Coordinates of C-alpha atoms and ligand atoms in Angstrom, one line a residue:
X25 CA 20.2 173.0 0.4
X26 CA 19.5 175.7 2.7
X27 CA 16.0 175.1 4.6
X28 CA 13.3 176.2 2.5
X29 CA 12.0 179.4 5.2
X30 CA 15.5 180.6 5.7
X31 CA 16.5 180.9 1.8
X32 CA 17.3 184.1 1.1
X33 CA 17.0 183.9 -2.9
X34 CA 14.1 181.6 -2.8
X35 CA 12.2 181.5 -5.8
X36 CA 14.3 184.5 -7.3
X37 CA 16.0 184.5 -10.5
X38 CA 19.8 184.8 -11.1
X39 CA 22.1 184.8 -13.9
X40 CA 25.9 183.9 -13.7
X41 CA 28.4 184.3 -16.0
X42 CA 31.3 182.3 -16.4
X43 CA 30.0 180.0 -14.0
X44 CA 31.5 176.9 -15.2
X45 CA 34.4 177.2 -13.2
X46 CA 36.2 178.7 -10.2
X47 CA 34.2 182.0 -8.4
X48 CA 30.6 181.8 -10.9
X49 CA 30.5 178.3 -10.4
X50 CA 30.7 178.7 -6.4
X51 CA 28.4 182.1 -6.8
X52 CA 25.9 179.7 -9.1
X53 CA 26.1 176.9 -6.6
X54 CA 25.7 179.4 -3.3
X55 CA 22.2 180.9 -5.0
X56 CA 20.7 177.8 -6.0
X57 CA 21.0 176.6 -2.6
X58 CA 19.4 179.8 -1.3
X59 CA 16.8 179.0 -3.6
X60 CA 17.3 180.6 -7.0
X61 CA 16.5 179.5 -10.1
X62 CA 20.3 179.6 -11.5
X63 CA 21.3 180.4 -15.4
X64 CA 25.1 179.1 -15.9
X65 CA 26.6 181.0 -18.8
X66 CA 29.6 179.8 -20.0
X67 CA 31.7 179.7 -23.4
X68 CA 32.3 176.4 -22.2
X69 CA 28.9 174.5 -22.6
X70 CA 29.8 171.1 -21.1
X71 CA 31.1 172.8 -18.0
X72 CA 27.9 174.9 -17.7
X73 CA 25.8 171.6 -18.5
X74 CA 27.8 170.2 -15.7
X75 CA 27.3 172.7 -13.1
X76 CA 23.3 172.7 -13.9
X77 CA 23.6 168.5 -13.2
X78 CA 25.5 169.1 -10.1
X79 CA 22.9 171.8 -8.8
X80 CA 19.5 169.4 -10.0
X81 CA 21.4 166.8 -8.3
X82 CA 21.3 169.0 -5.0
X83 CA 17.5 169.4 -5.6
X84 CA 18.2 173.5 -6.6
X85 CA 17.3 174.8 -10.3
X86 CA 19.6 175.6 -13.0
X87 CA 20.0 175.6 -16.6
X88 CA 23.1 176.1 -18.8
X89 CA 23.3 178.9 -21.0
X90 CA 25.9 178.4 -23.5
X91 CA 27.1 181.9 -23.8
X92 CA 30.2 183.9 -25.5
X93 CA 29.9 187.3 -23.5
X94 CA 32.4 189.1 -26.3
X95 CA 29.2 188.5 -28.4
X96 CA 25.9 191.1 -28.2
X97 CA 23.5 188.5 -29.8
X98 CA 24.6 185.9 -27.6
X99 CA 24.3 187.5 -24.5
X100 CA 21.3 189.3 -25.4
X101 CA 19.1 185.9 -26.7
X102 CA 20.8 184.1 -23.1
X103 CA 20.0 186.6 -21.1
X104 CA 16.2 187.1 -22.9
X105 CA 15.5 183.6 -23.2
X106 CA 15.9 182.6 -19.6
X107 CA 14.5 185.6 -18.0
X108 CA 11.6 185.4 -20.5
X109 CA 11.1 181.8 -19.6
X110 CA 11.0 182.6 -15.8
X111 CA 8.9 185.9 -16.2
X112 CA 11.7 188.3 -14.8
X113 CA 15.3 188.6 -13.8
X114 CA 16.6 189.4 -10.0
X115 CA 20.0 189.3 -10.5
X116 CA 22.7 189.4 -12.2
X117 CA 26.6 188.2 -11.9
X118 CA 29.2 189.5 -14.9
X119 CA 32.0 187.2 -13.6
X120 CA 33.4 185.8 -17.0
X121 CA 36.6 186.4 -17.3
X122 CA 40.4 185.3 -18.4
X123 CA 43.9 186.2 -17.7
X124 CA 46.9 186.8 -19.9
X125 CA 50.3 187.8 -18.7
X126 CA 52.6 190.3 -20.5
X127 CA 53.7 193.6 -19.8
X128 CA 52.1 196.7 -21.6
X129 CA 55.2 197.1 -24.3
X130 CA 54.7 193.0 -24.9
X131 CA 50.8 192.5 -25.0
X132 CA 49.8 192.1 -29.2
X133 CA 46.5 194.6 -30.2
X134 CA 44.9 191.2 -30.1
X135 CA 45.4 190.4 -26.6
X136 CA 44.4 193.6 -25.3
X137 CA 41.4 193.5 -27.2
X138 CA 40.2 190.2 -26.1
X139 CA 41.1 191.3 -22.5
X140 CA 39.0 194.6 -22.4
X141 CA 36.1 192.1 -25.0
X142 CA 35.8 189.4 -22.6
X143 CA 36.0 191.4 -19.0
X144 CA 34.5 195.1 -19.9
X145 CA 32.4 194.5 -23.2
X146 CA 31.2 191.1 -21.1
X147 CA 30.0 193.1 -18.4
X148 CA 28.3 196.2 -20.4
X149 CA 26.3 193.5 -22.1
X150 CA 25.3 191.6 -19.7
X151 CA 24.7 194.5 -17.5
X152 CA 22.4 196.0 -20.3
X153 CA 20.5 192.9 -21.1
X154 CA 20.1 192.7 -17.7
X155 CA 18.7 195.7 -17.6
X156 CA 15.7 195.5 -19.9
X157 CA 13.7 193.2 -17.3
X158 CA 14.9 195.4 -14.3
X159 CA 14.1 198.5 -15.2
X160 CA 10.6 197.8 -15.9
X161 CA 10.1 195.5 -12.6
X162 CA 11.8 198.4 -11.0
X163 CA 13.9 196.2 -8.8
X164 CA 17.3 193.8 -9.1
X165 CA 21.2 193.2 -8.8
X166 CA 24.1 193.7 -10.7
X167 CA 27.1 192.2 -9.5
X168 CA 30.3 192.8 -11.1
X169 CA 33.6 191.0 -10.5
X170 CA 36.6 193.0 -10.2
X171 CA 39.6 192.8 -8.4
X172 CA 42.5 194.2 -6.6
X173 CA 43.2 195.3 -10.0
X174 CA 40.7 197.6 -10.0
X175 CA 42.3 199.4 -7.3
X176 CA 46.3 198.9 -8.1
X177 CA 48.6 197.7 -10.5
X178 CA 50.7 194.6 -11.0
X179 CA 53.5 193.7 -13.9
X180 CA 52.3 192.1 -16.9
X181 CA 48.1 192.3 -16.0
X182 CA 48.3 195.4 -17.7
X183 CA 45.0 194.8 -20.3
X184 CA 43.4 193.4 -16.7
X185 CA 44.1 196.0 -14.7
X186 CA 42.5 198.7 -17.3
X187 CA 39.8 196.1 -18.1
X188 CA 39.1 195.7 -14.2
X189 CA 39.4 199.6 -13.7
X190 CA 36.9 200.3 -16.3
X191 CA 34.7 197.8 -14.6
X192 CA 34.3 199.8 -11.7
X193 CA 33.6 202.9 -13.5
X194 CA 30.2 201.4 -15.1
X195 CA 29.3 200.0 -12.4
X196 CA 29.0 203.2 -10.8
X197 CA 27.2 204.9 -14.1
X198 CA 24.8 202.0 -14.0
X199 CA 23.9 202.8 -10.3
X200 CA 23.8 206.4 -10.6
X201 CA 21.4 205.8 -13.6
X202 CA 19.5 203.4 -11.8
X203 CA 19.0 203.6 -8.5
X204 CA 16.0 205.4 -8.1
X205 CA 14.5 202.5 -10.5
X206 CA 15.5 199.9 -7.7
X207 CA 18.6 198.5 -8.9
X208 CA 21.6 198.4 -7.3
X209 CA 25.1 197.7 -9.1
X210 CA 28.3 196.5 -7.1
X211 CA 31.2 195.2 -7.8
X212 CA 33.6 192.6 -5.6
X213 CA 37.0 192.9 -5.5
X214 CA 38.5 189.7 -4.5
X215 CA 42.3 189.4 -3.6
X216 CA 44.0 185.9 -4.8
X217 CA 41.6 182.7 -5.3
X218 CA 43.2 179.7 -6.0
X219 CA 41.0 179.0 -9.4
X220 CA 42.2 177.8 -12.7
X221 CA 42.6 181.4 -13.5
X222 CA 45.4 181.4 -10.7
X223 CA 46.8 178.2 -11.0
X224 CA 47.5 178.7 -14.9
X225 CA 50.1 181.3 -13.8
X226 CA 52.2 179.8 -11.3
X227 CA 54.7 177.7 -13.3
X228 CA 55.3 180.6 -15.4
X229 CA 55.8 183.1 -12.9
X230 CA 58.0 180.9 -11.1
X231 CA 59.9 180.0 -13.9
X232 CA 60.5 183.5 -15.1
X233 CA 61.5 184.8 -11.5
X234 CA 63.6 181.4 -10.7
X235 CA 61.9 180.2 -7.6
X236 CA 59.4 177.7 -6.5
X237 CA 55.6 177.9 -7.0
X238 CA 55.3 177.7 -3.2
X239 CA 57.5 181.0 -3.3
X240 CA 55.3 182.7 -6.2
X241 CA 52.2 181.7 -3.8
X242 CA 53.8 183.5 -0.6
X243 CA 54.8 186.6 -3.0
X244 CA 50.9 186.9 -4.0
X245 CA 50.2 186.5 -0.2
X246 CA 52.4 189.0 1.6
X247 CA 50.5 191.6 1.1
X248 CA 47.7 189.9 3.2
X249 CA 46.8 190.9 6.8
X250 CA 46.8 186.7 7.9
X251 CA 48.9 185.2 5.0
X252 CA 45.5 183.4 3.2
X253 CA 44.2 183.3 -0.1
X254 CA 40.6 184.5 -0.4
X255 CA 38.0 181.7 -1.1
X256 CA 35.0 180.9 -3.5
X257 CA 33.2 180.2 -0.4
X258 CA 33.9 183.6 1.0
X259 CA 33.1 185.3 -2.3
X260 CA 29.6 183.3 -3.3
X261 CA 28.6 184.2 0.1
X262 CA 29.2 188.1 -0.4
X263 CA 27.5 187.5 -3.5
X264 CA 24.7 186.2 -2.0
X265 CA 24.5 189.0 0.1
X266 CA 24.7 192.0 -2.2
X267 CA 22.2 189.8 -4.7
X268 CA 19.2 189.6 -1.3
X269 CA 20.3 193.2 0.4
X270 CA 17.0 194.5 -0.1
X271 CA 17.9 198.6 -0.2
X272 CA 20.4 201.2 -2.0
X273 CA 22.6 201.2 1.2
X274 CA 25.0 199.8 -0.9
X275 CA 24.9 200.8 -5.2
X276 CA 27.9 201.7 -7.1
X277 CA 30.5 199.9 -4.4
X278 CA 33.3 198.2 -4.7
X279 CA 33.6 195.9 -2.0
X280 CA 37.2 194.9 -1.4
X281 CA 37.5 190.9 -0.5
X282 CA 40.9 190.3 -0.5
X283 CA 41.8 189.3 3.0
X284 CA 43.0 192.7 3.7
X285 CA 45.1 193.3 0.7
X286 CA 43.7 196.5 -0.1
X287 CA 41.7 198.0 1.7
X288 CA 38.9 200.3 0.4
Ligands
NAD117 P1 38.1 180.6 -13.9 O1 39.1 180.5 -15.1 O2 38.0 179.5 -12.9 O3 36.6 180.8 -14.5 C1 36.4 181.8 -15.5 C2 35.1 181.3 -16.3 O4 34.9 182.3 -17.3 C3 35.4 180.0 -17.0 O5 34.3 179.1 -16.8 C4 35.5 180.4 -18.5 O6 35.0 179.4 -19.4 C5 34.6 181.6 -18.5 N1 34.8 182.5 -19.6 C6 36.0 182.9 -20.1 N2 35.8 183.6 -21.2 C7 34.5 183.7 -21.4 C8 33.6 184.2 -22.4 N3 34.1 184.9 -23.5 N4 32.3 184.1 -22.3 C9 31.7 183.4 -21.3 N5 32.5 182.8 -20.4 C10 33.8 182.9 -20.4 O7 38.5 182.0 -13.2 P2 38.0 182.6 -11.8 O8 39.3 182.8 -11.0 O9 36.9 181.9 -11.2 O10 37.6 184.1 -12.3 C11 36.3 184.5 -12.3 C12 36.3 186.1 -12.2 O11 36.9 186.5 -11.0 C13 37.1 186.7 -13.3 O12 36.4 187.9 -13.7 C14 38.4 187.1 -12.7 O13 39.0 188.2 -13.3 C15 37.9 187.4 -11.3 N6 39.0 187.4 -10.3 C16 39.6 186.2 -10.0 C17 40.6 186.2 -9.0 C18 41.4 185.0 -8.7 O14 42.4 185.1 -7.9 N7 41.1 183.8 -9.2 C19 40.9 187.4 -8.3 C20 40.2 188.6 -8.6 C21 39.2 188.5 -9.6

């Protein structure tokens, strides 16, 4: 854990979604240690009860939320019971999210709609429950999680793309509503992270395009200015940063953290 005079969350209180795994579990793990007290929501409530052990066992705080962000009453009685536990809410993460590949003629009704449910109904709810404590306190942080794929295309992301888009368009209604009550919304874009969310589409890329998973990895990485995949430990620390920046120089970005792939 950070030393306790240098934290720059301490005693501040955070929300992540979809921080059983991959980027929200780094981003949980990066505020607890600057001294947050850190909600883990998750669909996946062992993971999230996981994360909260390995964060008490650090000596930070944290509590699992077990938490379906497709579903208002869900978010809304996660969101309100740990911010009314703790008297107030300083930030917020809407990181949840999933990946399916097909192209736009392919994807079922089904799939699209559980895309745009899970990444841009999951944000707009967590965002608004998020809101009823900040407004009031006049102060706090949204963070959203995009991607390069709210800035450009790829084949068969086409539900993620438009979900990822959208993202960056309420982010910037939620700051232009809400910046003169002390909130700021951003959004990161990371580039390629080697999560679960990644990994999961390797074999089948390279088996559809007929080379190795080594050769799908250097096709995702080309477009990079050193040839490296962007970390969690790059991207908790941005969070970090945007979560203790403490004035509107930056509401309603999109921060691009992709290792150069595109460039904002
Ligand atoms: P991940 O699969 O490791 O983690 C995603 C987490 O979201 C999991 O814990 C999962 O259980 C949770 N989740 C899924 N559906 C949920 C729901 N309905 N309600 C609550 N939780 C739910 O993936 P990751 O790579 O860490 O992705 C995190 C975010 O980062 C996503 O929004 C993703 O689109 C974004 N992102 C990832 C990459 C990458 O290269 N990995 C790049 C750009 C953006």
């Amino acid at each position: 854990m950070a030393e306790h005079s240098k934290r720059r969350l301490a005693d501040k209180v955070a929300v992540v979604t979809g921080a059983a795994s991959g980027i929200g579990r780094q981003i949980a793990l990066a505020m607890a240690a600057e001294g947050a007290i850190v909600g883990i929501a998750d669909i996946n409530a062992g993971g999230a009860q996981d994360v909260e052990g390995e964060i008490r066992k650090a000596g930070g705080r944290a509590e699992a939320i077990h938490m379906d962000v497709r579903i208002e009453r869900m978010v809304d009685d996660g969101i309100n019971g740990f911010a009314a536990k703790h008297g107030r809410l300083d930030v917020a993460v809407a990181n949840a999210g999933i990946q399916h590949l097909d192209t736009i003629a392919d994807v079922s009704f089904e799939h699209w709609k559980d895309m745009l449910a899970v990444h841009l109904d999951g944000s707009f709810l967590t965002a608004c429950a998020a809101l009823r404590y900040m407004v009031p306190a006049k102060r706090g942080s949204i963070i959203f999680m995009g991607s390069i794929h709210s800035y450009m295309a790829s084949e068969k992301k086409g539900p993620y793309v438009a979900a990822k888009h959208g993202i960056v368009g309420l982010c910037r209604a939620i700051a232009k509503e809400n910046g003169r009550h002390g909130i700021r919304a951003n959004t990161i874009c990371p580039g390629f992270v080697r999560t679960p969310l990644i990994e999961f589409q390797l074999p089948l890329l390279a088996k559809e395009r007929g080379v190795s998973e080594e050769e799908v990895v250097q096709g995702f990485l080309r477009y990079t200015v050193d040839g490296e995949y962007t970390t969690m430990a790059e991207l908790a620390e941005l969070a970090v940063f945007l979560a203790a920046f403490p004035t509107n120089l930056f509401n309603g970005q999109s921060i691009g953290a992709s290792h150069g792939i595109h460039m904002l």
